[in-house]
mmCIF file of C-alpha atoms in Angstrom:
data_model
loop_
_atom_site.group_PDB
_atom_site.id
_atom_site.type_symbol
_atom_site.label_atom_id
_atom_site.label_comp_id
_atom_site.label_asym_id
_atom_site.label_seq_id
_atom_site.Cartn_x
_atom_site.Cartn_y
_atom_site.Cartn_z
ATOM 1 C CA MET D 1 -38.688 -37.185 -15.016
ATOM 2 C CA LEU D 2 -36.340 -38.378 -17.770
ATOM 3 C CA PRO D 3 -37.212 -41.673 -19.517
ATOM 4 C CA ALA D 4 -34.866 -44.587 -18.810
ATOM 5 C CA THR D 5 -32.279 -45.194 -21.573
ATOM 6 C CA ALA D 6 -30.444 -48.399 -22.494
ATOM 7 C CA ASP D 7 -26.803 -48.780 -21.538
ATOM 8 C CA ALA D 8 -24.503 -48.016 -24.503
ATOM 9 C CA GLY D 9 -22.690 -51.334 -24.088
ATOM 10 C CA ASP D 10 -25.908 -53.285 -24.717
ATOM 11 C CA ALA D 11 -26.722 -51.687 -28.093
ATOM 12 C CA PRO D 12 -25.094 -51.467 -31.541
ATOM 13 C CA SER D 13 -22.583 -48.685 -31.951
ATOM 14 C CA TRP D 14 -24.844 -46.625 -34.192
ATOM 15 C CA LEU D 15 -27.689 -46.916 -31.664
ATOM 16 C CA SER D 16 -25.400 -46.041 -28.757
ATOM 17 C CA THR D 17 -24.401 -42.834 -30.543
ATOM 18 C CA ALA D 18 -27.996 -41.942 -31.270
ATOM 19 C CA SER D 19 -29.008 -42.759 -27.696
ATOM 20 C CA ALA D 20 -26.293 -40.512 -26.236
ATOM 21 C CA SER D 21 -27.297 -37.687 -28.563
ATOM 22 C CA SER D 22 -30.968 -38.068 -27.607
ATOM 23 C CA THR D 23 -30.132 -38.112 -23.899
ATOM 24 C CA SER D 24 -28.083 -34.929 -24.193
ATOM 25 C CA ALA D 25 -30.941 -33.220 -26.005
ATOM 26 C CA ALA D 26 -33.394 -34.386 -23.350
ATOM 27 C CA VAL D 27 -31.170 -33.061 -20.549
ATOM 28 C CA ARG D 28 -30.867 -29.708 -22.327
ATOM 29 C CA ALA D 29 -34.633 -29.603 -22.712
ATOM 30 C CA VAL D 30 -35.309 -30.451 -19.068
ATOM 31 C CA LYS D 31 -32.651 -28.150 -17.535
ATOM 32 C CA PRO D 32 -34.484 -24.881 -18.328
ATOM 33 C CA ARG D 33 -37.598 -26.409 -16.816
ATOM 34 C CA ALA D 34 -35.662 -27.335 -13.657
ATOM 35 C CA ASP D 35 -34.244 -23.826 -13.478
ATOM 36 C CA LEU D 36 -37.761 -22.461 -13.846
ATOM 37 C CA LEU D 37 -39.032 -24.696 -11.044
ATOM 38 C CA ASP D 38 -36.161 -23.612 -8.782
ATOM 39 C CA ALA D 39 -36.927 -19.964 -9.489
ATOM 40 C CA GLN D 40 -40.614 -20.592 -8.842
ATOM 41 C CA ALA D 41 -39.798 -22.296 -5.526
ATOM 42 C CA GLN D 42 -37.737 -19.293 -4.469
ATOM 43 C CA HIS D 43 -40.530 -16.944 -5.509
ATOM 44 C CA ASP D 44 -43.089 -18.926 -3.511
ATOM 45 C CA GLY D 45 -40.829 -18.998 -0.433
ATOM 46 C CA VAL D 46 -41.762 -16.762 2.496
ATOM 47 C CA ASP D 47 -39.413 -14.340 4.232
ATOM 48 C CA THR D 48 -40.663 -14.530 7.819
ATOM 49 C CA GLU D 49 -39.069 -11.352 9.183
ATOM 50 C CA HIS D 50 -42.136 -9.128 8.791
ATOM 51 C CA ILE D 51 -45.135 -11.479 8.662
ATOM 52 C CA PHE D 52 -45.905 -11.422 12.424
ATOM 53 C CA GLY D 53 -46.703 -7.777 13.241
ATOM 54 C CA PHE D 54 -44.551 -6.373 16.056
ATOM 55 C CA SER D 55 -43.018 -9.820 16.439
ATOM 56 C CA MET D 56 -40.169 -10.791 14.099
ATOM 57 C CA GLY D 57 -39.164 -13.908 12.210
ATOM 58 C CA SER D 58 -35.598 -15.182 11.989
ATOM 59 C CA ASP D 59 -34.971 -14.351 8.296
ATOM 60 C CA ILE D 60 -32.503 -11.539 7.550
ATOM 61 C CA GLY D 61 -32.199 -11.715 3.738
ATOM 62 C CA LYS D 62 -29.487 -13.002 1.441
ATOM 63 C CA LYS D 63 -25.878 -11.895 1.205
ATOM 64 C CA GLY D 64 -25.496 -8.698 -0.799
ATOM 65 C CA GLU D 65 -29.099 -7.513 -0.461
ATOM 66 C CA ILE D 66 -29.830 -3.874 0.382
ATOM 67 C CA GLU D 67 -33.264 -2.945 1.689
ATOM 68 C CA LEU D 68 -34.994 0.274 2.719
ATOM 69 C CA GLU D 69 -37.479 -0.023 5.561
ATOM 70 C CA ILE D 70 -39.846 2.612 6.906
ATOM 71 C CA GLU D 71 -41.646 1.529 10.077
ATOM 72 C CA ASN D 72 -44.449 3.632 11.550
ATOM 73 C CA VAL D 73 -45.579 2.854 15.109
ATOM 74 C CA GLY D 74 -48.629 4.537 16.614
ATOM 75 C CA ARG D 75 -49.677 4.580 20.274
ATOM 76 C CA PHE D 76 -53.185 5.751 21.155
ATOM 77 C CA ASN D 77 -55.286 6.564 24.243
ATOM 78 C CA ARG D 78 -54.540 6.705 27.941
ATOM 79 C CA ARG D 79 -56.946 6.510 30.890
ATOM 80 C CA ALA D 80 -58.401 9.954 30.175
ATOM 81 C CA GLY D 81 -57.869 12.895 27.869
ATOM 82 C CA SER D 82 -56.413 12.696 24.390
ATOM 83 C CA TYR D 83 -53.126 10.961 23.636
ATOM 84 C CA THR D 84 -51.419 10.082 20.336
ATOM 85 C CA GLY D 85 -47.776 9.213 19.786
ATOM 86 C CA VAL D 86 -46.285 8.287 16.415
ATOM 87 C CA GLY D 87 -42.705 7.156 15.799
ATOM 88 C CA VAL D 88 -41.168 6.670 12.336
ATOM 89 C CA LEU D 89 -37.967 4.643 11.991
ATOM 90 C CA SER D 90 -36.197 4.655 8.610
ATOM 91 C CA GLN D 91 -33.459 2.055 8.135
ATOM 92 C CA VAL D 92 -31.205 0.844 5.337
ATOM 93 C CA LYS D 93 -30.376 -2.829 5.804
ATOM 94 C CA PHE D 94 -27.103 -4.260 4.485
ATOM 95 C CA VAL D 95 -26.852 -8.065 4.458
ATOM 96 C CA LEU D 96 -23.096 -8.607 4.740
ATOM 97 C CA THR D 97 -23.248 -12.421 4.882
ATOM 98 C CA ASP D 98 -26.055 -14.967 4.846
ATOM 99 C CA ASN D 99 -25.924 -14.851 8.661
ATOM 100 C CA PHE D 100 -25.104 -11.219 9.506
ATOM 101 C CA ARG D 101 -26.821 -7.893 8.809
ATOM 102 C CA VAL D 102 -26.383 -4.283 9.896
ATOM 103 C CA ALA D 103 -28.942 -1.503 9.600
ATOM 104 C CA PRO D 104 -28.289 2.154 10.456
ATOM 105 C CA GLY D 105 -31.411 4.217 10.994
ATOM 106 C CA VAL D 106 -32.881 7.577 11.925
ATOM 107 C CA SER D 107 -36.185 8.184 13.682
ATOM 108 C CA PHE D 108 -38.799 10.921 13.779
ATOM 109 C CA ALA D 109 -41.562 11.302 16.344
ATOM 110 C CA SER D 110 -44.798 13.191 16.835
ATOM 111 C CA THR D 111 -46.656 13.481 20.148
ATOM 112 C CA ARG D 112 -50.077 14.966 20.920
ATOM 113 C CA VAL D 113 -51.062 15.165 24.598
ATOM 114 C CA GLY D 114 -54.172 16.862 25.942
ATOM 115 C CA GLY D 115 -55.859 16.459 29.319
ATOM 116 C CA VAL D 116 -53.992 13.268 30.288
ATOM 117 C CA PRO D 117 -53.537 12.975 34.094
ATOM 118 C CA ASP D 118 -49.914 13.394 35.268
ATOM 119 C CA MET D 119 -48.814 14.559 31.780
ATOM 120 C CA ILE D 120 -48.232 18.091 30.465
ATOM 121 C CA ASP D 121 -50.250 19.098 27.410
ATOM 122 C CA ASN D 122 -47.962 19.177 24.404
ATOM 123 C CA ARG D 123 -48.029 19.009 20.604
ATOM 124 C CA ARG D 124 -44.697 18.483 18.866
ATOM 125 C CA THR D 125 -43.015 16.777 15.913
ATOM 126 C CA ALA D 126 -39.229 16.483 15.619
ATOM 127 C CA LEU D 127 -36.217 14.417 14.629
ATOM 128 C CA ALA D 128 -35.989 11.890 17.449
ATOM 129 C CA GLY D 129 -32.624 10.162 17.172
ATOM 130 C CA ALA D 130 -30.497 7.482 15.524
ATOM 131 C CA SER D 131 -29.830 3.769 15.942
ATOM 132 C CA LEU D 132 -27.655 0.960 14.604
ATOM 133 C CA GLU D 133 -29.170 -2.516 14.387
ATOM 134 C CA PHE D 134 -27.217 -5.791 14.268
ATOM 135 C CA ARG D 135 -28.703 -9.201 13.514
ATOM 136 C CA TYR D 136 -26.992 -12.574 13.476
ATOM 137 C CA LYS D 137 -28.789 -15.717 12.296
ATOM 138 C CA LEU D 138 -27.682 -18.503 14.608
ATOM 139 C CA PHE D 139 -30.001 -21.291 13.340
ATOM 140 C CA ASP D 140 -31.494 -21.611 9.850
ATOM 141 C CA ARG D 141 -34.927 -23.223 10.077
ATOM 142 C CA ASP D 142 -34.382 -24.996 6.714
ATOM 143 C CA VAL D 143 -31.657 -27.155 8.261
ATOM 144 C CA MET D 144 -32.464 -26.936 11.999
ATOM 145 C CA PRO D 145 -35.677 -27.712 13.928
ATOM 146 C CA PHE D 146 -36.368 -23.958 14.183
ATOM 147 C CA GLY D 147 -34.847 -20.640 13.168
ATOM 148 C CA LEU D 148 -33.073 -18.398 15.676
ATOM 149 C CA THR D 149 -31.697 -14.902 15.123
ATOM 150 C CA LEU D 150 -30.083 -12.667 17.740
ATOM 151 C CA HIS D 151 -30.857 -8.936 17.622
ATOM 152 C CA ALA D 152 -29.096 -5.941 19.204
ATOM 153 C CA ALA D 153 -29.745 -2.239 18.563
ATOM 154 C CA PRO D 154 -28.030 0.575 20.490
ATOM 155 C CA ALA D 155 -29.730 3.956 20.068
ATOM 156 C CA TRP D 156 -29.542 7.635 20.978
ATOM 157 C CA ASN D 157 -32.594 9.895 21.235
ATOM 158 C CA ARG D 158 -33.034 13.615 21.780
ATOM 159 C CA PHE D 159 -36.841 13.512 21.911
ATOM 160 C CA ASP D 160 -39.060 11.767 24.448
ATOM 161 C CA GLU D 161 -41.646 9.966 22.322
ATOM 162 C CA LEU D 162 -43.870 9.531 25.384
ATOM 163 C CA THR D 163 -44.109 13.181 26.471
ATOM 164 C CA GLY D 164 -42.876 15.115 23.409
ATOM 165 C CA PHE D 165 -40.226 17.060 25.350
ATOM 166 C CA ASP D 166 -36.463 17.314 24.863
ATOM 167 C CA VAL D 167 -34.406 14.619 26.549
ATOM 168 C CA GLN D 168 -31.077 12.874 26.082
ATOM 169 C CA THR D 169 -31.540 9.095 26.079
ATOM 170 C CA TYR D 170 -28.932 6.379 25.604
ATOM 171 C CA GLY D 171 -30.252 2.849 25.392
ATOM 172 C CA SER D 172 -30.233 -0.537 23.705
ATOM 173 C CA GLU D 173 -32.574 -3.364 22.931
ATOM 174 C CA PHE D 174 -31.783 -7.062 22.669
ATOM 175 C CA ALA D 175 -33.912 -9.931 21.409
ATOM 176 C CA ALA D 176 -33.981 -13.612 20.548
ATOM 177 C CA LEU D 177 -36.190 -14.186 17.479
ATOM 178 C CA MET D 178 -37.350 -17.786 16.976
ATOM 179 C CA ASP D 179 -39.656 -19.141 14.273
ATOM 180 C CA LYS D 180 -40.781 -22.411 12.740
ATOM 181 C CA GLU D 181 -42.503 -23.404 9.509
ATOM 182 C CA LEU D 182 -45.375 -25.628 10.666
ATOM 183 C CA ILE D 183 -46.741 -26.293 7.162
ATOM 184 C CA ARG D 184 -44.344 -25.791 4.247
ATOM 185 C CA ASN D 185 -44.802 -22.310 2.734
ATOM 186 C CA THR D 186 -48.216 -22.054 4.415
ATOM 187 C CA LEU D 187 -48.309 -21.851 8.225
ATOM 188 C CA PHE D 188 -45.657 -20.126 10.355
ATOM 189 C CA ALA D 189 -45.167 -19.473 14.070
ATOM 190 C CA THR D 190 -42.784 -17.280 16.044
ATOM 191 C CA ILE D 191 -41.740 -16.603 19.636
ATOM 192 C CA ASN D 192 -39.738 -13.493 20.566
ATOM 193 C CA VAL D 193 -38.058 -12.522 23.836
ATOM 194 C CA TRP D 194 -37.189 -8.809 24.053
ATOM 195 C CA TYR D 195 -35.331 -6.624 26.544
ATOM 196 C CA SER D 196 -34.856 -2.869 26.240
ATOM 197 C CA GLY D 197 -33.349 -0.386 28.635
ATOM 198 C CA GLY D 198 -32.119 3.188 28.697
ATOM 199 C CA ALA D 199 -30.860 6.087 30.755
ATOM 200 C CA SER D 200 -32.377 9.524 30.169
ATOM 201 C CA ARG D 201 -31.282 12.997 31.216
ATOM 202 C CA GLU D 202 -34.077 15.521 31.324
ATOM 203 C CA LEU D 203 -33.851 19.320 31.137
ATOM 204 C CA THR D 204 -33.395 19.400 34.917
ATOM 205 C CA ASN D 205 -30.177 17.375 34.417
ATOM 206 C CA GLU D 206 -31.656 14.551 36.478
ATOM 207 C CA TRP D 207 -31.072 11.018 35.221
ATOM 208 C CA THR D 208 -33.807 8.386 35.114
ATOM 209 C CA ARG D 209 -33.398 4.734 34.167
ATOM 210 C CA ASP D 210 -36.002 2.295 33.000
ATOM 211 C CA SER D 211 -36.296 -1.047 31.251
ATOM 212 C CA GLU D 212 -38.882 -3.283 29.635
ATOM 213 C CA PHE D 213 -39.206 -7.015 29.095
ATOM 214 C CA SER D 214 -41.617 -8.701 26.691
ATOM 215 C CA VAL D 215 -42.524 -12.115 25.319
ATOM 216 C CA ASN D 216 -44.320 -12.240 21.979
ATOM 217 C CA GLY D 217 -46.010 -15.081 20.138
ATOM 218 C CA ALA D 218 -47.688 -15.070 16.732
ATOM 219 C CA MET D 219 -48.940 -17.325 13.951
ATOM 220 C CA SER D 220 -49.414 -16.444 10.288
ATOM 221 C CA TYR D 221 -51.115 -18.259 7.413
ATOM 222 C CA LYS D 222 -50.436 -17.753 3.712
ATOM 223 C CA VAL D 223 -53.867 -17.266 2.173
ATOM 224 C CA GLY D 224 -52.622 -16.361 -1.309
ATOM 225 C CA PRO D 225 -49.440 -15.875 -3.317
ATOM 226 C CA ASP D 226 -49.097 -12.264 -2.113
ATOM 227 C CA LEU D 227 -51.030 -12.158 1.180
ATOM 228 C CA ILE D 228 -50.359 -13.552 4.670
ATOM 229 C CA LEU D 229 -52.748 -13.072 7.597
ATOM 230 C CA GLY D 230 -52.273 -13.921 11.248
ATOM 231 C CA ALA D 231 -52.711 -13.081 14.919
ATOM 232 C CA GLU D 232 -50.280 -11.885 17.575
ATOM 233 C CA ALA D 233 -50.144 -11.851 21.388
ATOM 234 C CA ARG D 234 -47.628 -9.821 23.450
ATOM 235 C CA TYR D 235 -46.943 -9.658 27.168
ATOM 236 C CA LEU D 236 -45.005 -6.560 28.318
ATOM 237 C CA ARG D 237 -43.565 -5.694 31.733
ATOM 238 C CA ALA D 238 -42.237 -2.227 32.664
ATOM 239 C CA TYR D 239 -39.588 -1.546 35.315
ATOM 240 C CA ASP D 240 -37.737 1.294 36.994
ATOM 241 C CA GLY D 241 -34.002 0.674 36.693
ATOM 242 C CA LEU D 242 -31.900 -0.731 33.864
ATOM 243 C CA GLY D 243 -31.777 -4.237 35.303
ATOM 244 C CA LEU D 244 -35.529 -4.937 35.542
ATOM 245 C CA ASP D 245 -35.213 -3.700 39.121
ATOM 246 C CA ARG D 246 -38.602 -2.417 40.308
ATOM 247 C CA PHE D 247 -41.753 -3.662 38.618
ATOM 248 C CA VAL D 248 -44.217 -0.863 37.792
ATOM 249 C CA GLY D 249 -46.806 -2.474 35.524
ATOM 250 C CA ASP D 250 -47.660 -4.968 32.801
ATOM 251 C CA ALA D 251 -49.921 -5.308 29.787
ATOM 252 C CA VAL D 252 -51.221 -7.960 27.382
ATOM 253 C CA TYR D 253 -51.919 -7.007 23.766
ATOM 254 C CA LEU D 254 -53.815 -8.999 21.155
ATOM 255 C CA GLY D 255 -54.354 -8.167 17.508
ATOM 256 C CA PRO D 256 -54.502 -9.299 13.876
ATOM 257 C CA THR D 257 -51.526 -9.035 11.506
ATOM 258 C CA PHE D 258 -51.023 -8.891 7.761
ATOM 259 C CA SER D 259 -48.188 -8.960 5.242
ATOM 260 C CA MET D 260 -48.499 -8.487 1.497
ATOM 261 C CA HIS D 261 -46.456 -7.911 -1.665
ATOM 262 C CA LEU D 262 -47.335 -4.736 -3.571
ATOM 263 C CA ALA D 263 -44.703 -5.630 -6.194
ATOM 264 C CA HIS D 264 -41.953 -8.233 -6.482
ATOM 265 C CA ASN D 265 -39.593 -5.981 -4.455
ATOM 266 C CA VAL D 266 -42.085 -3.962 -2.356
ATOM 267 C CA GLY D 267 -43.759 -5.265 0.790
ATOM 268 C CA LEU D 268 -46.316 -3.847 3.208
ATOM 269 C CA SER D 269 -47.050 -5.280 6.658
ATOM 270 C CA GLY D 270 -48.700 -4.214 9.862
ATOM 271 C CA THR D 271 -50.904 -4.809 12.873
ATOM 272 C CA TRP D 272 -53.345 -3.131 15.245
ATOM 273 C CA SER D 273 -53.376 -4.463 18.806
ATOM 274 C CA ALA D 274 -55.464 -3.626 21.857
ATOM 275 C CA GLN D 275 -54.572 -3.971 25.526
ATOM 276 C CA VAL D 276 -56.858 -6.675 26.888
ATOM 277 C CA ALA D 277 -55.305 -7.178 30.335
ATOM 278 C CA GLY D 278 -52.804 -5.503 32.618
ATOM 279 C CA LYS D 279 -52.290 -3.565 35.808
ATOM 280 C CA ALA D 280 -50.138 -0.700 37.061
ATOM 281 C CA ILE D 281 -48.870 -0.788 40.631
ATOM 282 C CA ASN D 282 -50.815 1.455 43.035
ATOM 283 C CA ASP D 283 -53.761 1.550 40.607
ATOM 284 C CA PRO D 284 -56.629 -0.877 41.295
ATOM 285 C CA ARG D 285 -58.272 -0.243 37.948
ATOM 286 C CA ARG D 286 -58.192 -2.720 35.092
ATOM 287 C CA LEU D 287 -55.458 -2.305 32.457
ATOM 288 C CA ASP D 288 -52.153 -0.478 32.783
ATOM 289 C CA LEU D 289 -52.752 2.858 31.084
ATOM 290 C CA THR D 290 -49.992 4.559 33.068
ATOM 291 C CA ASN D 291 -47.030 2.825 31.440
ATOM 292 C CA PHE D 292 -48.717 1.630 28.245
ATOM 293 C CA GLU D 293 -51.351 2.756 25.768
ATOM 294 C CA ARG D 294 -54.783 1.277 25.161
ATOM 295 C CA HIS D 295 -53.985 0.668 21.475
ATOM 296 C CA GLN D 296 -50.739 0.187 19.554
ATOM 297 C CA ALA D 297 -50.425 -0.057 15.777
ATOM 298 C CA MET D 298 -47.672 -0.539 13.233
ATOM 299 C CA LEU D 299 -47.422 -0.088 9.456
ATOM 300 C CA ARG D 300 -44.174 -1.061 7.730
ATOM 301 C CA LEU D 301 -43.020 -0.518 4.141
ATOM 302 C CA ASN D 302 -40.050 -2.417 2.692
ATOM 303 C CA TYR D 303 -38.281 -1.790 -0.614
ATOM 304 C CA LEU D 304 -35.629 -4.245 -1.831
ATOM 305 C CA PHE D 305 -33.064 -2.718 -4.197
#
């Protein structure tokens, strides 16, 4: 804080001149410090987009930023047999304004199925498809009670990530991503509402349609300058039909999350979640291992140019 100075009209002319000169010097001395504090505040700030695991925060970056993201999602274990599915989505994110971002992407997938009831054994890795993501920040949590970003991502796929066989799929996903900073730069919370749906044409030329609805909630705590830890809960419902028409099963997943800086422009985040509750229709057994996996995991790498 600058020391108080006397008004120039209350002092002799020679002292007024000296006082003005001293004040100018003091301002010049303090300004770099203020700039440093502003830079430090920005450095200590948290981008909430990827600190919640599968769930997302409302941040989209600053205008002009370009970011490479590689997201790896793994799905493991069914009721019996051996099942592993891995999807890799690579995106380049272009922040066109402080409120709008686009991100084209391509995806690869690998599926390993062996001895799973009602599934054909298969081992395959291939280019899966392409997508185009749009995000619009409607509310900024720094000036509103909470942050809110709207998400839409149409996609085309030539590979069924569930079975590993060829398929033509046209679909989209939509989401409302809400978050709030509960303790400044320390404790964060998010709620997501997601819908996804698609129409698929198999090799038999028959069309199938399905959709999924989910509500996610997560909290994350900044334990150090480069590390954030948290926990996430997700409730998923699967349907036949694009319009959430016929309910076929649901699942609840719980798991820990992490996000960390490997360098000032490189981030790593992820989660491992387990199905703790759920049920498929026409199956009295606990958990829905017909429409969902026992475990789901995600590891995401971000590089800011």
